XYZ file of C-alpha atoms in Angstrom:
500
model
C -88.499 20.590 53.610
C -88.363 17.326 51.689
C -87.328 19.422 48.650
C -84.661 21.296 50.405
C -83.099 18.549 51.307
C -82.995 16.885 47.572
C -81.098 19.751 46.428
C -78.913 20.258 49.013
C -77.882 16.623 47.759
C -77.943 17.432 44.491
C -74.972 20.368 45.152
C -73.239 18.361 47.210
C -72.883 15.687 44.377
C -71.873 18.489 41.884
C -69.196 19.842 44.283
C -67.719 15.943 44.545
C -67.848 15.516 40.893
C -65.745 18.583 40.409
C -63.369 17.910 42.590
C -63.191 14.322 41.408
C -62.470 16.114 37.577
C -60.060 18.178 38.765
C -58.083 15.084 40.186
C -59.213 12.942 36.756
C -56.280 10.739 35.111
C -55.864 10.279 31.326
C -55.720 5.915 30.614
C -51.438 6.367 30.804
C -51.730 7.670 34.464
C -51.052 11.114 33.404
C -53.161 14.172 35.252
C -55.790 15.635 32.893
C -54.228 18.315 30.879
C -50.641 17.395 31.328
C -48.512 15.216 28.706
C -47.127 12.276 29.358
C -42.825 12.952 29.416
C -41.238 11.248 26.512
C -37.672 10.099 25.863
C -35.916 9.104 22.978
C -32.458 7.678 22.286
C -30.191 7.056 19.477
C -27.465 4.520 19.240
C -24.944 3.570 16.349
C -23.168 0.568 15.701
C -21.231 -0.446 13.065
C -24.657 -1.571 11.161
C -27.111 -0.360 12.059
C -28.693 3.191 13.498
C -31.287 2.722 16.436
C -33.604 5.867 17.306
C -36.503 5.079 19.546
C -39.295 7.276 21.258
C -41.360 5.975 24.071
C -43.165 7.575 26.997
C -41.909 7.271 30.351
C -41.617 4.379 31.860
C -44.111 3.824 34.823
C -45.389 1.252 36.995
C -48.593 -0.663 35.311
C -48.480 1.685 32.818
C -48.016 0.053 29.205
C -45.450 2.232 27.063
C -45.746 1.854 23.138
C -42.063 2.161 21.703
C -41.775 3.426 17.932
C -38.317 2.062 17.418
C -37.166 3.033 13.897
C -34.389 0.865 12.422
C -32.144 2.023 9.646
C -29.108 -0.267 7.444
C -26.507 2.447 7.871
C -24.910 0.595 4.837
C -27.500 2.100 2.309
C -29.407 4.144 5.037
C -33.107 2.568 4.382
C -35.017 1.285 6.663
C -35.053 -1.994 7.964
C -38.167 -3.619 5.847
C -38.313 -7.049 6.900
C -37.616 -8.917 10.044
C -38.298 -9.248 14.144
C -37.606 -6.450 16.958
C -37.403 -8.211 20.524
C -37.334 -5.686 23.613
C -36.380 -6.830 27.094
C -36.452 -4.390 30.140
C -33.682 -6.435 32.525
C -32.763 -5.728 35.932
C -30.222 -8.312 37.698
C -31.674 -11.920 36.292
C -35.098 -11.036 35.630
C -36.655 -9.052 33.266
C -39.668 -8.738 30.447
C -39.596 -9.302 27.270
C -41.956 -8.121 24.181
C -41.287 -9.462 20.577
C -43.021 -8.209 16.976
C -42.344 -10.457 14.261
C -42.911 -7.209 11.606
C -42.376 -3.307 11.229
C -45.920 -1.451 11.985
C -45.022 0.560 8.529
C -41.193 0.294 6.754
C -38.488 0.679 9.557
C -40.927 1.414 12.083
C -41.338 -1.478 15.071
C -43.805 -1.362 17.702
C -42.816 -3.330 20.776
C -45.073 -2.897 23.923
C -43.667 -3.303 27.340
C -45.161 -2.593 31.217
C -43.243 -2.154 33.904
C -43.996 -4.011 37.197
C -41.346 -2.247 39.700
C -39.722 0.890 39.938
C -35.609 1.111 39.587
C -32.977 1.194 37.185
C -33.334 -0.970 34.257
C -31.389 -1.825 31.394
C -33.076 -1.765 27.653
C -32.139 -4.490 25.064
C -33.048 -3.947 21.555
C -32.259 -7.563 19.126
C -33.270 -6.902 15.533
C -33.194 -9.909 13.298
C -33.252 -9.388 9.606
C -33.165 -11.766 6.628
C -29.952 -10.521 6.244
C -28.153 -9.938 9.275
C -28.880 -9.469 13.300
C -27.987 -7.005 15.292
C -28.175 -6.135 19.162
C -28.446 -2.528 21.006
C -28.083 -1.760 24.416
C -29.529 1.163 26.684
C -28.544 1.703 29.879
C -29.710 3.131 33.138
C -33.212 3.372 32.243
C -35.642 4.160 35.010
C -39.107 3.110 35.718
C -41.255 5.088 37.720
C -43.952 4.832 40.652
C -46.206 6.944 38.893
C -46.496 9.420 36.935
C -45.884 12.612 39.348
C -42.330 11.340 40.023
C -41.898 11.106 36.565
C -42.993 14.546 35.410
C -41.017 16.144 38.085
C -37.767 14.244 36.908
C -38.122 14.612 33.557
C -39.959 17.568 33.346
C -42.126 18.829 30.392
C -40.416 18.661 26.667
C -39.190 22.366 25.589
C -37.987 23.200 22.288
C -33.821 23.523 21.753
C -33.868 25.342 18.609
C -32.493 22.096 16.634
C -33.599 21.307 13.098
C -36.027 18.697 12.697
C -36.196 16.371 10.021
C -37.710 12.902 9.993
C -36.881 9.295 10.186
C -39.900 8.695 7.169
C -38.227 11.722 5.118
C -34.846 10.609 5.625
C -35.597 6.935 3.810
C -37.119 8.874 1.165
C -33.847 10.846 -0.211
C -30.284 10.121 -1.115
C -29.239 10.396 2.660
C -26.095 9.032 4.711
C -24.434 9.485 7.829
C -20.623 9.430 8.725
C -18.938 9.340 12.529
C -16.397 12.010 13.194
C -13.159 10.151 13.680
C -9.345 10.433 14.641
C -7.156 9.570 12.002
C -3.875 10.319 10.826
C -3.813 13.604 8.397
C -0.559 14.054 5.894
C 0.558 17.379 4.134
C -0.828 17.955 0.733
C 0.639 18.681 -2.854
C -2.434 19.500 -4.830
C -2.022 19.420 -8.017
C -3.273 17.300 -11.134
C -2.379 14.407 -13.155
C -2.448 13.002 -16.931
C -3.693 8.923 -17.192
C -1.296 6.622 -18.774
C -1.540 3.312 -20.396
C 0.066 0.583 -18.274
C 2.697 -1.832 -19.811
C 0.155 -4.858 -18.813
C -3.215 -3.055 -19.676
C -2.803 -3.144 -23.442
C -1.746 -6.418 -25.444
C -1.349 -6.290 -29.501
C -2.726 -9.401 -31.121
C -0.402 -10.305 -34.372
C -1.275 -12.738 -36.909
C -0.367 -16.369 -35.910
C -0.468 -17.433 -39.849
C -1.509 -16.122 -43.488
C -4.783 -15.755 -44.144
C -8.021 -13.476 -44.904
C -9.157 -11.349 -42.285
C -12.619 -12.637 -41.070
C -14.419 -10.082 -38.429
C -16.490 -12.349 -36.100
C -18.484 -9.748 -34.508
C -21.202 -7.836 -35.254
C -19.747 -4.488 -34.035
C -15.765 -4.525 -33.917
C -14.743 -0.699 -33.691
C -12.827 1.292 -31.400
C -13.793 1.227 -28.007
C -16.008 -1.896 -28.124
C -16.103 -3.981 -25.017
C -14.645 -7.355 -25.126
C -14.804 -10.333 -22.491
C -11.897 -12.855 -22.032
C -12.210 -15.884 -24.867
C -14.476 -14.074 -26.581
C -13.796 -14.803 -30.444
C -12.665 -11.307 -32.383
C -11.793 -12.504 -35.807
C -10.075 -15.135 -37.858
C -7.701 -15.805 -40.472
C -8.684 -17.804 -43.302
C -6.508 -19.349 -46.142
C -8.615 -21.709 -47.734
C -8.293 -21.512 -50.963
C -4.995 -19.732 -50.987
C -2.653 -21.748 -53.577
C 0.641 -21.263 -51.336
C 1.225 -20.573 -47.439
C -2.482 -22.340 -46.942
C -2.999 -23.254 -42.767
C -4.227 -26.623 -43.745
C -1.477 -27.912 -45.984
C 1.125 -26.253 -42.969
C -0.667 -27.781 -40.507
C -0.756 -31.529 -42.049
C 2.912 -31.270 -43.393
C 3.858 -30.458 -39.298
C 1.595 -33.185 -38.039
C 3.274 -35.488 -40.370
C 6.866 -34.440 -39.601
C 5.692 -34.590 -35.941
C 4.470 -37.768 -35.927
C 7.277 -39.369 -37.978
C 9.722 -37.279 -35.627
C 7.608 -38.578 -32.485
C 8.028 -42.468 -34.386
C 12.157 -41.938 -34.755
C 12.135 -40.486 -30.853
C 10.450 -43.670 -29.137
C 12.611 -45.980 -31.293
C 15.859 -44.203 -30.586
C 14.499 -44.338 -26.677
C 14.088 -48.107 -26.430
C 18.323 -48.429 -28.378
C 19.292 -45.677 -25.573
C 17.350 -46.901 -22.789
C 19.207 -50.719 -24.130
C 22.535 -48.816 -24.488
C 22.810 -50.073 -28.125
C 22.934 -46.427 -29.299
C 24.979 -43.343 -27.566
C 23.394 -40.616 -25.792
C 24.689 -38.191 -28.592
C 22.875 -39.770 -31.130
C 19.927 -40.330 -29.050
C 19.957 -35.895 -27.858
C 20.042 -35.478 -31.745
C 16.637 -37.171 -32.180
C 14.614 -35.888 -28.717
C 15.747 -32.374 -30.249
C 14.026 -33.027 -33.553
C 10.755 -34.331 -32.296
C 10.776 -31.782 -29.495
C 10.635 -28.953 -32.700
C 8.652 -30.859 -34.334
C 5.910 -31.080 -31.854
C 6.494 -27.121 -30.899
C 5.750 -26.108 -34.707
C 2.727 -28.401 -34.584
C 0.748 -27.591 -31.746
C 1.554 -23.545 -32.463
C 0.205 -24.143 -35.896
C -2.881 -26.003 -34.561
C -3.495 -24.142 -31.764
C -6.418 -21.727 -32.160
C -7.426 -22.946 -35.337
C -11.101 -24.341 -36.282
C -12.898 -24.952 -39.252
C -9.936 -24.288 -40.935
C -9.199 -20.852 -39.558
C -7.051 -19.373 -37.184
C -9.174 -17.397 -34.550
C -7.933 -14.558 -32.647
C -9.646 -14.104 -29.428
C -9.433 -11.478 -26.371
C -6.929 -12.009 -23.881
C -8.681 -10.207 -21.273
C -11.607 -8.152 -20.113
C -11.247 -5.037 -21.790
C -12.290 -3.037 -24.694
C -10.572 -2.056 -27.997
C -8.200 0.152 -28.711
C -7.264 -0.273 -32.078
C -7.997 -2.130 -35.163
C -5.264 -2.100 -37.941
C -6.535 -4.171 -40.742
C -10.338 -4.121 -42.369
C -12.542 -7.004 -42.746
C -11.349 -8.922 -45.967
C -7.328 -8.221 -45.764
C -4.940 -10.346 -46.239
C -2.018 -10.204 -44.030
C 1.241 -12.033 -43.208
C 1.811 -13.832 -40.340
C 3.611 -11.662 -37.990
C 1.193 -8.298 -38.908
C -0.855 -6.608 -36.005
C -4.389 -7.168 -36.196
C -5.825 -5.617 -33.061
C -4.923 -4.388 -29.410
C -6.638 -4.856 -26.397
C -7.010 -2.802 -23.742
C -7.983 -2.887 -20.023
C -9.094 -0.173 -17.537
C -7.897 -2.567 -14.818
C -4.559 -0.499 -14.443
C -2.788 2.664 -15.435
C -0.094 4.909 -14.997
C -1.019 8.233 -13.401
C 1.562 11.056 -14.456
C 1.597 13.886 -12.702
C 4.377 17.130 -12.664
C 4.800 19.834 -9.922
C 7.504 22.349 -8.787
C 10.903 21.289 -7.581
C 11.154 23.251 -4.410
C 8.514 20.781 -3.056
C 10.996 18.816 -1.866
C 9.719 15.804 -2.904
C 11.703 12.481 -3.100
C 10.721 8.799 -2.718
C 11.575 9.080 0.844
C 9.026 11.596 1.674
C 6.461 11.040 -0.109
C 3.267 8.416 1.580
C 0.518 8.201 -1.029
C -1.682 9.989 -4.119
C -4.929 10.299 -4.331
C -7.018 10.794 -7.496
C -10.315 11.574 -8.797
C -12.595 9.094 -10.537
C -15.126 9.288 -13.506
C -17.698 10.219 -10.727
C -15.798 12.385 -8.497
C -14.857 10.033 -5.993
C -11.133 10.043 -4.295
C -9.243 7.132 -4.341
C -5.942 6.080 -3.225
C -3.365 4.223 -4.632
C -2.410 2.471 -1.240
C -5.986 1.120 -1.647
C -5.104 -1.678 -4.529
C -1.883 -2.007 -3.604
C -0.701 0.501 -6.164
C 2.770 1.862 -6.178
C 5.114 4.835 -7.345
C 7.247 3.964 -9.711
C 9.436 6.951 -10.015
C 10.330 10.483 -9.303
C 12.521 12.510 -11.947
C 15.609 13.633 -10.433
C 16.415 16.601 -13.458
C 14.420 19.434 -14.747
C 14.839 20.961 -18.375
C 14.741 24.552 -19.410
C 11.419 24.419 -21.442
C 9.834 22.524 -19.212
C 11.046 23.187 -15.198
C 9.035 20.731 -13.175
C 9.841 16.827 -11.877
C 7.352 13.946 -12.721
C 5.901 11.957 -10.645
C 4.878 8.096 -12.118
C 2.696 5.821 -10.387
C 1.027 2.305 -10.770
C -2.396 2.423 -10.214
C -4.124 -0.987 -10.108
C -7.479 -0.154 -10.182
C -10.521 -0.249 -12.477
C -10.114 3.714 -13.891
C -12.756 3.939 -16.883
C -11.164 7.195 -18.028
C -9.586 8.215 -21.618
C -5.692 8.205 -21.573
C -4.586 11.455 -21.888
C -7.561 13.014 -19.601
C -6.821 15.145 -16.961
C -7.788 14.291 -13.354
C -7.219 16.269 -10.082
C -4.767 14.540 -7.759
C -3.308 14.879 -4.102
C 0.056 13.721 -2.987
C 0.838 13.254 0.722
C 3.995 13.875 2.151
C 5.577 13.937 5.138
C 5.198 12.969 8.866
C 1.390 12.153 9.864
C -0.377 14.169 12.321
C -3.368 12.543 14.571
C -6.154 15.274 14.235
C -10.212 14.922 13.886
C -11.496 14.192 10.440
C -14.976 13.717 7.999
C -15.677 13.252 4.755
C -15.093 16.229 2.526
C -18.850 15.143 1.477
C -20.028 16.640 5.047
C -18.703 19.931 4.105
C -21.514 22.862 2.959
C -19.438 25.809 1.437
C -21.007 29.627 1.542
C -18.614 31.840 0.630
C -15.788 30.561 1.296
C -16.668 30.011 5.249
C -17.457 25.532 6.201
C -20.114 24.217 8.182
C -21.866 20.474 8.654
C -24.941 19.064 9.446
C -24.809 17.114 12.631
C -26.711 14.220 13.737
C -27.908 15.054 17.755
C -30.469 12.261 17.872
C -32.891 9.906 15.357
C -34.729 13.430 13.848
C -32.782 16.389 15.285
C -30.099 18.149 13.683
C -27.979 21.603 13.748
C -25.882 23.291 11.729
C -22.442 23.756 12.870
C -19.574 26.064 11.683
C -16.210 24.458 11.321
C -12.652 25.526 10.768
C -11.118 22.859 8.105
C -7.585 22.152 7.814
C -5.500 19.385 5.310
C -7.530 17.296 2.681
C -6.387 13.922 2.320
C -8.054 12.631 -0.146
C -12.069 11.985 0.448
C -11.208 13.236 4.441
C -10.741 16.690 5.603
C -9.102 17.975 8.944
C -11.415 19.795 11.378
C -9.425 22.355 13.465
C -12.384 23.287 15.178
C -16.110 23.091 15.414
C -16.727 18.896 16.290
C -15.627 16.426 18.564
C -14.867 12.531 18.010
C -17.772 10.640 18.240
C -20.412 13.178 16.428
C -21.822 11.980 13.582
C -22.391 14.400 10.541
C -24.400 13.798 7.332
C -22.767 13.014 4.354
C -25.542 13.119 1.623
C -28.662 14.717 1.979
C -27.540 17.512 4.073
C -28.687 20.409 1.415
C -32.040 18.810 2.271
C -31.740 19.057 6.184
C -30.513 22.831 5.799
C -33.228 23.645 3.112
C -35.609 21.682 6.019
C -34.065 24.178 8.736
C -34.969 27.680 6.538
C -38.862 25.998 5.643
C -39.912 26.550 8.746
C -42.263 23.981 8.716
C -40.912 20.739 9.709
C -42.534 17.936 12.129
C -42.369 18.393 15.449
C -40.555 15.661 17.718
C -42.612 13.164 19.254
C -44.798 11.751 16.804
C -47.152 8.768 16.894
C -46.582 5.960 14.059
């Protein structure tokens, strides 16, 4: 009997164990065998891009954010700095700092929830180089962890592509907004580069001399800083039209001529002498002195040294090392990419006129449109005639920008026109071609994309119209979306809701 009795005790404590497993709680609350729900949220500004993942929140329970932080400027991740998070609600609230990222862009505040309600989350981020602040509203804590399952409900997938925070930092990648903006008619069409009037400046010989070259490499295309010494002319030596001997005979005429001046001032200034006589002498010394200091100016050692007038580079070089030359010969010209004059020719049934037109874009070195507008560039002219060999109108502008390309290369060019229609726009750089049909990668959150057909309409320049396909306020990639697509046809990307 006494052993009947132990094991009927015995199967009474299995049967209580059992049950107490089947009601067993992982350490975040959560039932055995069921996932804690997880959110996530991302949130732009104009410097920064937020995307955080964090379990629920839920009373007592400790959530673990992984808050990644990315410089939208350069898109890398923040490196350096301190990530404050406060859960507020009314005039109280906590608060959880970390003074460092658990890994590059990656920061790991801790907060747990005392009451249940509606909360709102603070993000501060303060970098070495700037601070920023990020707001989330209506966030909820829960009782526990039932009424947050069957709120939230269990994560499913939605068939977007996935692609990393970590992998993003690791490529050429950037992000743009999708924007309203004003969208002109477009001439395409292409243009020839110009010199401008003020980029190029020819250096003539101040004085007689022997050609000195002063540096090591003086050719064609050689770049040149302001001041920087070029050459010199030397005419020591020379029997007749020698600097030196010019230069002494004008400082001695100057200085007698400077001598006759202050003398004839004192008989003027003591009316002993008329003004006639006395406008006879200023004249004299005021040559005198010219001739002199535009003899001396320049001139060391002797020599008279020619030096750039500008940041530039060279663009020609019409005497050799050893010449001598007459004053008044052309020695060298300077040249600056700083400004040029874009030509460019097209049909006359355009239309066009100075009245119509609004702007012209062209292409840099690299690809990159720019507008004229942008450096407060101009267009000059518009031809008003055609000829019979040659049946188009040109089109001149001023471009004052740095354009490191050859004159007389080609570059393609856009010319807006008209009256401006407010439409959506991106980047042309968002745009993935196949065939002749557009699509874009857009951003939906920190690590989840999708590809999106669009119908495109005007290019202006580095923006295109979308017609159909995104809203204002979705944000596409820029660069690094051949990576995200390539990502979305691997079929093995990360899942969402990883641990850092």
């Amino acid at each position: 009997m006494k052993y009947i009795i132990i094991v009927l005790a015995l199967m009474a404590m299995s049967c209580n164990n059992k049950a107490d497993d089947a009601h067993a709680h992982n350490a975040d609350g959560s039932h055995a065998g069921e996932e804690m729900p997880r959110l996530d949220h991302t949130i732009w500004t104009d410097k920064t891009e937020l995307f955080v993942e964090f379990p629920a929140l839920i009373v007592g329970n400790p959530s673990r954010f992984a808050a990644h932080f990315t410089v939208l400027n350069k898109h890398q991740p923040v490196r350096e700095g301190s990530v404050t998070v406060s859960l507020i609600k009314g005039n109280k609230g906590l608060r959880n700092t970390v003074d460092s990222p658990s890994s590059p862009g990656i920061f790991s505040p801790t907060i747990q929830p005392k009451e249940a309600g509606n909360y709102q989350l603070v993000f501060e981020l303060k970098t070495p180089e700037y601070s920023d602040r990020i707001t989330i509203d209506d966030v909820t804590v829960y009782e526990n962890f039932d009424d947050a399952l069957k709120t939230l409900g269990t994560a499913e997938e939605d068939g977007s592509i996935s692609f990393l925070k970590e992998q993003a930092w690791k490529i050429d990648f950037q992000t743009s907004p999708v924007v309203s903006g004003e969208i002109y008619n477009v001439i395409t069409t292409s243009g020839v580069w110009m010199p401008s009037p003020n980029s190029v400046k020819s250096l003539a010989a101040k004085s007689n001399g022997v050609v000195d070259f002063k540096m090591n490499i003086l050719t064609e295309g050689t770049v040149v800083k302001q001041g920087q010494l070029l050459m010199s002319l030397n005419s020591q030596g020379l029997a007749s039209n020698n600097l030196n001997t010019e230069i002494e005979n004008a400082r001695a005429n100057f200085e007698q001529a400077k001598s006759e001046y202050e003398r004839k001032k004192e008989l003027y200034n003591s009316k002993i002498i008329p003004k006639s006589d006395f406008e006879i002498v200023e004249s004299n010394f005021s040559k005198a002195k010219s001739i002199y200091q535009s003899l001396a100016l320049g001139v060391s050692d002797g020599s008279k040294q020619i030096r750039a007038p500008f940041d530039g580079f060279i663009k020609s070089i019409s005497v050799s090392n050893g010449d001598y030359v007459d004053q008044g010969v052309a020695l060298i010209s300077i040249g600056s990419h700083q400004s040029k004059i874009l030509k460019t020719q097209l049909a006359p049934n355009y239309g066009l006129s100075m009245e119509n037109v609004k702007g012209i874009w062209y292409q840099t070195k690299d690809g990159q449109w720019k507008s004229i507008n942008d450096t407060e560039g101009d267009i000059l002219s518009i031809s008003k005639d055609v000829e019979r060999d040659n049946p188009l109108i040109s089109v001149f502008a001023q471009v004052n920008a740095d354009v490191d390309m050859p004159e007389g290369s080609l570059t393609s060019v856009q010319i807006t026109m008209g009256t401006a229609n407010q439409n959506t726009m991106i980047p042309v750089n968002a745009l993935l071609e196949d065939y002749g049909s557009y699509s874009v990668i857009v951003q939906l959150s920190g690590e989840s994309f999708e590809r999106r057909p669009v119908k495109i309409g005007e290019r202006n320049g580095e923006n295109v119209e979308i017609l159909q396909g995104l809203k204002v306020g979705e944000t596409v990639i820029t660069t690094g979306a051949y990576q995200v697509k390539m990502a979305s046809m691997s079929g093995s990307t990360p899942a969402h809701g990883h641990d850092h």
